[in-house]
Coordinates of C-alpha atoms and ligand atoms in Angstrom, one line a residue:
M1173 CA 30.2 32.1 4.2
K1174 CA 27.8 29.3 5.0
H1175 CA 26.7 27.0 2.1
F1176 CA 24.6 23.9 1.9
I1177 CA 26.4 21.8 -0.6
K1178 CA 26.6 18.5 1.3
D1179 CA 24.5 17.0 4.0
T1180 CA 27.2 17.5 6.6
D1181 CA 27.5 21.3 6.0
F1182 CA 25.2 21.7 9.0
A1183 CA 26.4 20.3 12.3
L1184 CA 24.3 17.9 14.3
N1185 CA 23.6 20.7 16.9
E1186 CA 22.1 22.9 14.2
I1187 CA 19.5 20.2 13.1
P1188 CA 17.0 20.8 16.0
E1189 CA 16.8 24.5 14.9
I1190 CA 16.2 23.5 11.3
F1191 CA 13.5 21.0 12.3
A1192 CA 11.9 23.6 14.7
L1193 CA 11.8 26.2 11.9
A1194 CA 10.4 23.8 9.4
R1195 CA 7.6 22.7 11.9
N1196 CA 6.8 26.4 12.6
M1197 CA 6.8 27.2 8.8
K1198 CA 4.4 24.3 8.3
E1199 CA 2.1 25.1 11.1
Q1200 CA 2.1 28.9 10.4
R1201 CA 1.9 28.7 6.6
G1202 CA -0.2 31.5 5.3
R1203 CA -0.2 33.4 8.6
H1204 CA 2.2 36.2 9.4
V1205 CA 5.7 34.9 10.4
P1206 CA 8.9 37.0 10.3
L1207 CA 10.0 37.0 6.7
A1208 CA 13.6 35.8 6.6
L1209 CA 14.3 36.7 3.0
E1210 CA 12.4 40.1 2.9
G1211 CA 13.7 42.1 0.0
R1212 CA 16.3 39.5 -1.0
T1213 CA 16.7 37.9 -4.4
W1214 CA 17.8 34.3 -4.9
A1215 CA 18.7 32.9 -8.3
L1216 CA 18.0 29.3 -9.2
I1217 CA 20.5 28.0 -11.9
F1218 CA 19.3 24.6 -13.2
S1219 CA 21.0 22.5 -15.8
K1220 CA 18.6 19.5 -15.3
S1221 CA 14.8 19.1 -15.2
S1222 CA 12.9 19.5 -12.0
T1223 CA 9.4 19.6 -10.7
R1224 CA 9.6 19.4 -6.9
T1225 CA 12.9 21.2 -6.3
R1226 CA 12.2 24.1 -8.6
V1227 CA 8.6 24.8 -7.5
S1228 CA 9.3 24.3 -3.8
F1229 CA 12.2 26.7 -3.8
E1230 CA 10.4 29.3 -5.9
V1231 CA 7.3 29.1 -3.7
G1232 CA 9.4 29.0 -0.5
I1233 CA 11.5 32.1 -1.4
R1234 CA 8.3 34.0 -2.1
E1235 CA 6.7 32.9 1.1
L1236 CA 9.8 34.1 3.0
G1237 CA 9.4 37.6 1.4
G1238 CA 12.1 37.2 -1.2
Y1239 CA 12.2 37.0 -5.0
P1240 CA 13.3 34.0 -7.0
I1241 CA 14.9 34.3 -10.5
F1242 CA 14.9 31.0 -12.4
L1243 CA 17.8 30.7 -14.9
N1244 CA 18.1 27.7 -17.1
Q1245 CA 21.9 27.2 -17.7
N1246 CA 21.3 27.6 -21.4
D1247 CA 19.7 31.0 -21.0
I1248 CA 22.8 32.5 -19.4
Q1249 CA 26.3 32.8 -20.8
L1250 CA 27.5 29.8 -18.6
G1251 CA 25.8 27.6 -21.3
R1252 CA 28.0 29.3 -23.9
G1253 CA 31.2 28.8 -22.0
E1254 CA 31.5 31.7 -19.6
S1255 CA 33.5 30.4 -16.6
I1256 CA 31.9 29.2 -13.4
A1257 CA 34.1 31.5 -11.4
D1258 CA 33.1 34.6 -13.4
T1259 CA 29.4 33.6 -13.3
A1260 CA 29.6 33.3 -9.5
R1261 CA 31.4 36.6 -9.1
V1262 CA 28.9 38.5 -11.3
L1263 CA 25.8 36.9 -9.9
S1264 CA 27.1 37.6 -6.3
R1265 CA 26.9 41.3 -7.2
Y1266 CA 23.2 41.0 -7.9
V1267 CA 21.6 38.3 -5.8
H1268 CA 21.7 37.2 -2.2
G1269 CA 22.0 33.5 -2.8
L1270 CA 22.3 30.8 -5.5
I1271 CA 20.4 27.5 -5.7
V1272 CA 22.0 25.2 -8.2
R1273 CA 21.1 21.9 -9.9
T1274 CA 23.9 20.6 -12.1
F1275 CA 25.9 17.5 -13.1
E1276 CA 29.4 17.8 -11.7
H1277 CA 29.6 18.3 -7.9
S1278 CA 32.9 20.0 -8.3
D1279 CA 31.2 22.8 -10.4
L1280 CA 29.0 23.6 -7.5
E1281 CA 32.0 23.7 -5.1
E1282 CA 33.8 26.0 -7.5
L1283 CA 30.8 28.3 -7.7
A1284 CA 30.7 28.5 -3.9
R1285 CA 34.4 29.2 -3.7
S1286 CA 34.3 31.9 -6.3
G1287 CA 31.2 33.8 -5.3
S1288 CA 30.4 35.7 -2.2
V1289 CA 26.8 34.6 -1.5
P1290 CA 25.4 31.3 0.0
V1291 CA 25.1 28.4 -2.4
V1292 CA 22.5 25.6 -2.0
N1293 CA 22.8 22.2 -3.7
A1294 CA 19.6 21.5 -5.5
L1295 CA 21.0 18.2 -6.8
T1296 CA 24.3 17.2 -8.4
D1297 CA 25.3 13.8 -9.8
F1298 CA 26.9 13.2 -6.3
L1299 CA 24.5 14.5 -3.7
H1300 CA 20.9 15.7 -3.1
P1301 CA 21.0 17.0 0.5
C1302 CA 17.8 19.0 0.4
Q1303 CA 16.0 15.8 -0.4
T1304 CA 17.4 13.7 2.5
Y1305 CA 16.9 16.5 5.1
A1306 CA 13.2 16.7 4.0
D1307 CA 13.0 12.9 4.1
A1308 CA 14.4 12.7 7.6
F1309 CA 12.0 15.5 8.7
T1310 CA 9.1 13.5 7.2
L1311 CA 10.1 10.4 9.2
A1312 CA 10.5 12.4 12.4
E1313 CA 7.0 13.8 11.9
R1314 CA 5.7 10.2 12.0
W1315 CA 7.9 8.9 14.7
A1316 CA 8.2 11.7 17.2
G1317 CA 4.5 12.6 17.5
R1318 CA 3.2 16.2 17.8
N1319 CA 5.4 17.5 20.6
G1320 CA 8.2 14.9 20.5
D1321 CA 11.9 15.3 19.9
Y1322 CA 12.3 15.0 16.1
L1323 CA 16.0 14.3 16.2
A1324 CA 15.8 11.8 19.0
S1325 CA 13.0 9.9 17.1
L1326 CA 15.4 9.2 14.3
K1327 CA 18.3 7.9 16.3
G1328 CA 19.1 4.2 15.8
R1329 CA 16.4 3.7 13.1
K1330 CA 17.2 1.6 10.1
I1331 CA 16.7 2.8 6.5
A1332 CA 16.9 0.2 3.7
F1333 CA 17.8 1.8 0.3
L1334 CA 17.2 -0.4 -2.7
G1335 CA 18.3 -0.2 -6.4
D1336 CA 21.0 2.2 -7.7
C1337 CA 23.0 2.6 -4.5
A1338 CA 25.6 4.7 -6.2
C1339 CA 23.2 7.6 -7.1
N1340 CA 23.0 11.0 -5.5
V1341 CA 20.1 10.3 -3.2
A1342 CA 21.8 7.1 -1.9
N1343 CA 25.0 9.1 -1.3
S1344 CA 23.1 11.8 0.6
W1345 CA 21.3 9.3 2.6
I1346 CA 24.7 7.8 3.7
L1347 CA 25.8 11.2 4.9
T1348 CA 22.5 12.2 6.5
A1349 CA 22.0 8.8 8.3
N1350 CA 25.5 9.1 9.7
L1351 CA 25.0 12.7 10.8
F1352 CA 21.6 11.9 12.4
G1353 CA 22.7 8.7 14.1
M1354 CA 20.6 6.4 11.8
K1355 CA 21.6 3.1 10.3
I1356 CA 21.7 2.8 6.5
C1357 CA 21.7 -0.5 4.6
L1358 CA 21.8 -0.5 0.8
S1359 CA 21.1 -3.3 -1.6
G1360 CA 21.7 -3.5 -5.3
P1361 CA 24.0 -5.4 -7.7
K1362 CA 27.7 -5.2 -6.8
S1363 CA 28.4 -2.8 -9.6
Y1364 CA 26.0 -0.3 -8.0
T1365 CA 27.7 -0.2 -4.6
P1366 CA 28.3 3.3 -3.2
G1367 CA 31.4 4.7 -4.8
E1368 CA 34.9 5.5 -3.5
E1369 CA 34.1 9.2 -3.3
I1370 CA 31.3 8.9 -0.8
Q1371 CA 33.3 6.4 1.2
A1372 CA 36.3 8.7 1.3
L1373 CA 34.1 11.7 2.3
S1374 CA 32.4 9.7 5.1
S1375 CA 35.7 8.5 6.4
R1376 CA 37.1 12.1 6.4
E1377 CA 34.0 12.9 8.6
G1378 CA 34.8 10.2 11.0
H1379 CA 32.6 7.3 9.8
D1380 CA 34.9 4.5 8.7
V1381 CA 32.0 2.0 8.1
P1382 CA 29.3 4.4 7.0
F1383 CA 26.8 1.8 5.6
E1384 CA 26.1 -1.8 5.2
F1385 CA 25.7 -3.3 1.7
F1386 CA 23.8 -6.5 0.7
E1387 CA 23.4 -8.0 -2.7
D1388 CA 20.3 -9.8 -1.4
P1389 CA 17.5 -7.2 -1.0
M1390 CA 15.6 -9.4 1.5
E1391 CA 18.7 -9.2 3.8
A1392 CA 18.7 -5.4 3.5
V1393 CA 15.1 -4.8 4.4
K1394 CA 15.1 -7.2 7.4
G1395 CA 14.2 -5.0 10.5
A1396 CA 14.1 -1.8 8.4
D1397 CA 11.9 1.1 9.7
A1398 CA 11.7 2.6 6.2
V1399 CA 12.3 1.2 2.7
Y1400 CA 13.5 3.8 0.2
T1401 CA 14.1 3.6 -3.5
D1402 CA 14.9 6.1 -6.3
V1403 CA 14.6 6.1 -10.1
W1404 CA 17.0 3.6 -11.7
V1405 CA 17.9 5.9 -14.6
S1406 CA 19.1 9.2 -13.0
M1407 CA 19.3 12.3 -15.1
G1408 CA 22.4 12.1 -17.3
K1409 CA 22.3 8.3 -17.4
E1410 CA 19.8 7.9 -20.1
D1411 CA 22.3 6.1 -22.4
E1412 CA 22.5 3.3 -19.9
M1413 CA 18.7 2.9 -19.6
H1414 CA 18.3 -0.7 -21.0
E1415 CA 21.2 -2.3 -19.0
R1416 CA 20.2 -0.5 -15.8
I1417 CA 16.6 -1.7 -16.0
A1418 CA 17.8 -5.3 -16.7
E1419 CA 20.3 -5.3 -13.9
L1420 CA 18.2 -3.6 -11.3
M1421 CA 15.0 -5.5 -11.8
P1422 CA 15.6 -7.9 -8.8
Y1423 CA 15.6 -4.8 -6.6
A1424 CA 12.2 -3.5 -7.5
V1425 CA 10.2 -2.7 -4.3
T1426 CA 7.3 -5.2 -4.6
L1427 CA 4.7 -5.7 -1.8
D1428 CA 6.5 -9.0 -0.9
L1429 CA 9.8 -7.2 -0.4
F1430 CA 8.2 -4.2 1.4
N1431 CA 6.4 -6.7 3.7
A1432 CA 9.7 -8.3 4.6
A1433 CA 10.7 -5.1 6.5
K1434 CA 9.2 -4.2 9.9
K1435 CA 5.4 -4.5 9.9
D1436 CA 4.9 -0.8 10.4
A1437 CA 7.8 0.2 8.0
L1438 CA 7.2 3.2 5.8
F1439 CA 7.8 3.4 2.1
M1440 CA 9.7 6.3 0.7
H1441 CA 10.7 7.6 -2.8
C1442 CA 12.2 11.0 -3.7
L1443 CA 10.1 11.0 -6.9
P1444 CA 9.7 11.0 -9.8
A1445 CA 8.6 7.4 -9.6
Y1446 CA 8.5 4.9 -12.5
V1447 CA 5.8 2.3 -11.9
N1448 CA 6.8 -1.4 -12.4
K1449 CA 10.4 -0.4 -12.6
E1450 CA 11.8 0.5 -9.1
V1451 CA 8.4 0.1 -7.4
T1452 CA 5.0 -1.3 -8.0
Q1453 CA 1.8 0.7 -7.9
E1454 CA 0.5 -1.1 -4.9
V1455 CA 3.5 -0.1 -2.8
L1456 CA 3.3 3.5 -4.0
D1457 CA -0.4 3.5 -3.0
S1458 CA 0.1 1.6 0.3
P1459 CA -1.2 3.4 3.5
R1460 CA 2.4 3.2 4.7
S1461 CA 3.7 5.1 1.6
I1462 CA 4.8 8.7 2.6
I1463 CA 6.0 9.9 -0.8
F1464 CA 3.7 13.0 -1.0
D1465 CA 4.6 14.0 2.6
Q1466 CA 8.2 13.8 1.5
A1467 CA 7.5 16.0 -1.5
E1468 CA 5.5 18.6 0.6
N1469 CA 8.2 18.7 3.2
R1470 CA 10.8 19.8 0.7
L1471 CA 9.0 23.2 0.9
H1472 CA 9.1 23.6 4.7
V1473 CA 12.5 22.2 5.2
Q1474 CA 14.1 24.2 2.4
K1475 CA 12.4 27.4 3.8
A1476 CA 14.1 26.5 7.2
I1477 CA 17.5 26.0 5.4
L1478 CA 17.1 29.3 3.5
S1479 CA 16.2 31.1 6.7
M1480 CA 19.4 29.8 8.3
L1481 CA 21.6 30.7 5.3
G1482 CA 19.9 34.0 4.5
R1483 CA 20.6 35.5 8.0
P1484 CA 23.0 38.4 8.1
A1485 CA 26.4 37.2 9.4
K1486 CA 26.8 37.8 13.2
Q1487 CA 28.9 40.8 14.1
S1488 CA 32.0 39.8 16.1
Ligands
LIG790 N1 12.9 14.7 -5.9 C1 13.3 15.8 -6.7 O1 14.3 16.4 -6.5 O2 12.4 16.0 -7.7 P1 12.6 17.0 -8.9 O3 13.6 16.4 -9.8 O4 11.2 17.1 -9.5 O5 13.0 18.3 -8.4
LIG791 N1 18.7 10.1 -8.7 C1 17.7 11.0 -9.4 C2 17.0 11.9 -8.4 C3 15.9 12.7 -9.0 C4 15.3 13.6 -8.0 C5 18.4 11.8 -10.5 O1 19.5 12.3 -10.3 O2 17.8 11.9 -11.6

């Protein structure tokens, strides 16, 4: 059973197909295209808030001919202590796939192990792979040109990630950058260095030095093709809000810092953004800010991913 739980669940040789499907979905939106999820029902189980992920998946499933069912964790028995394994086994009898946003990454892995339908990671504390695939697609759109090779356009490019370098989006960027042949430099206070878990996972996948880390943000953005930041207080970290803001303030993406990257560098943010915390309004509004293209492309790229996962298994 194919799942999309971590960025490297697709092999590099599957990426051109995902990008081609996403381009086609984008260009053909609203016109007739083969409906990959016709008659299929996918459940979204969310334990955290969401605007982009929830709406783009619900719209995407409908546009592929399927039916989404949104389940807040507290509306189902899981929220009252029913086991993850039983929930996965029961839901697998009803629906054709599960899209899950939760805290513990291991809960998502258990759900995938216990059920018998594809599981998609809609964000855990550890990873957010749908985000970084859409981000990479968004960069490729800019860099490859209309008929160019999307994957080739990403190779060797440098992304500078500033702020909380131990968060889910930073971790996913480490995996995605390594898979796609990009360079990822992160910058934040030492205590926000990417954790042992992501280093161990990268190393198991053959990347012993999967990223560069700088305490000085100016060093990290030097020569960068894109500057990326994420919210400093991720969902579940609200208790640490005050100390996080104080510690991360030197890593705010200001115009000065952004201008220290390549002169045509792009600004990226997974959103939601907090103005005058991780980024200033003038950077968000810059003509080189591609934040809303990133948000839009969640829809197209996730439709491509669902089309790949929703295919009936090949007969041997
Ligand atoms: N970027 C992202 O995943 O946004 P939501 O939390 O709104 O889904
Ligand atoms: N790191 C953020 C991403 C939000 C899309 C969080 O987990 O809240």
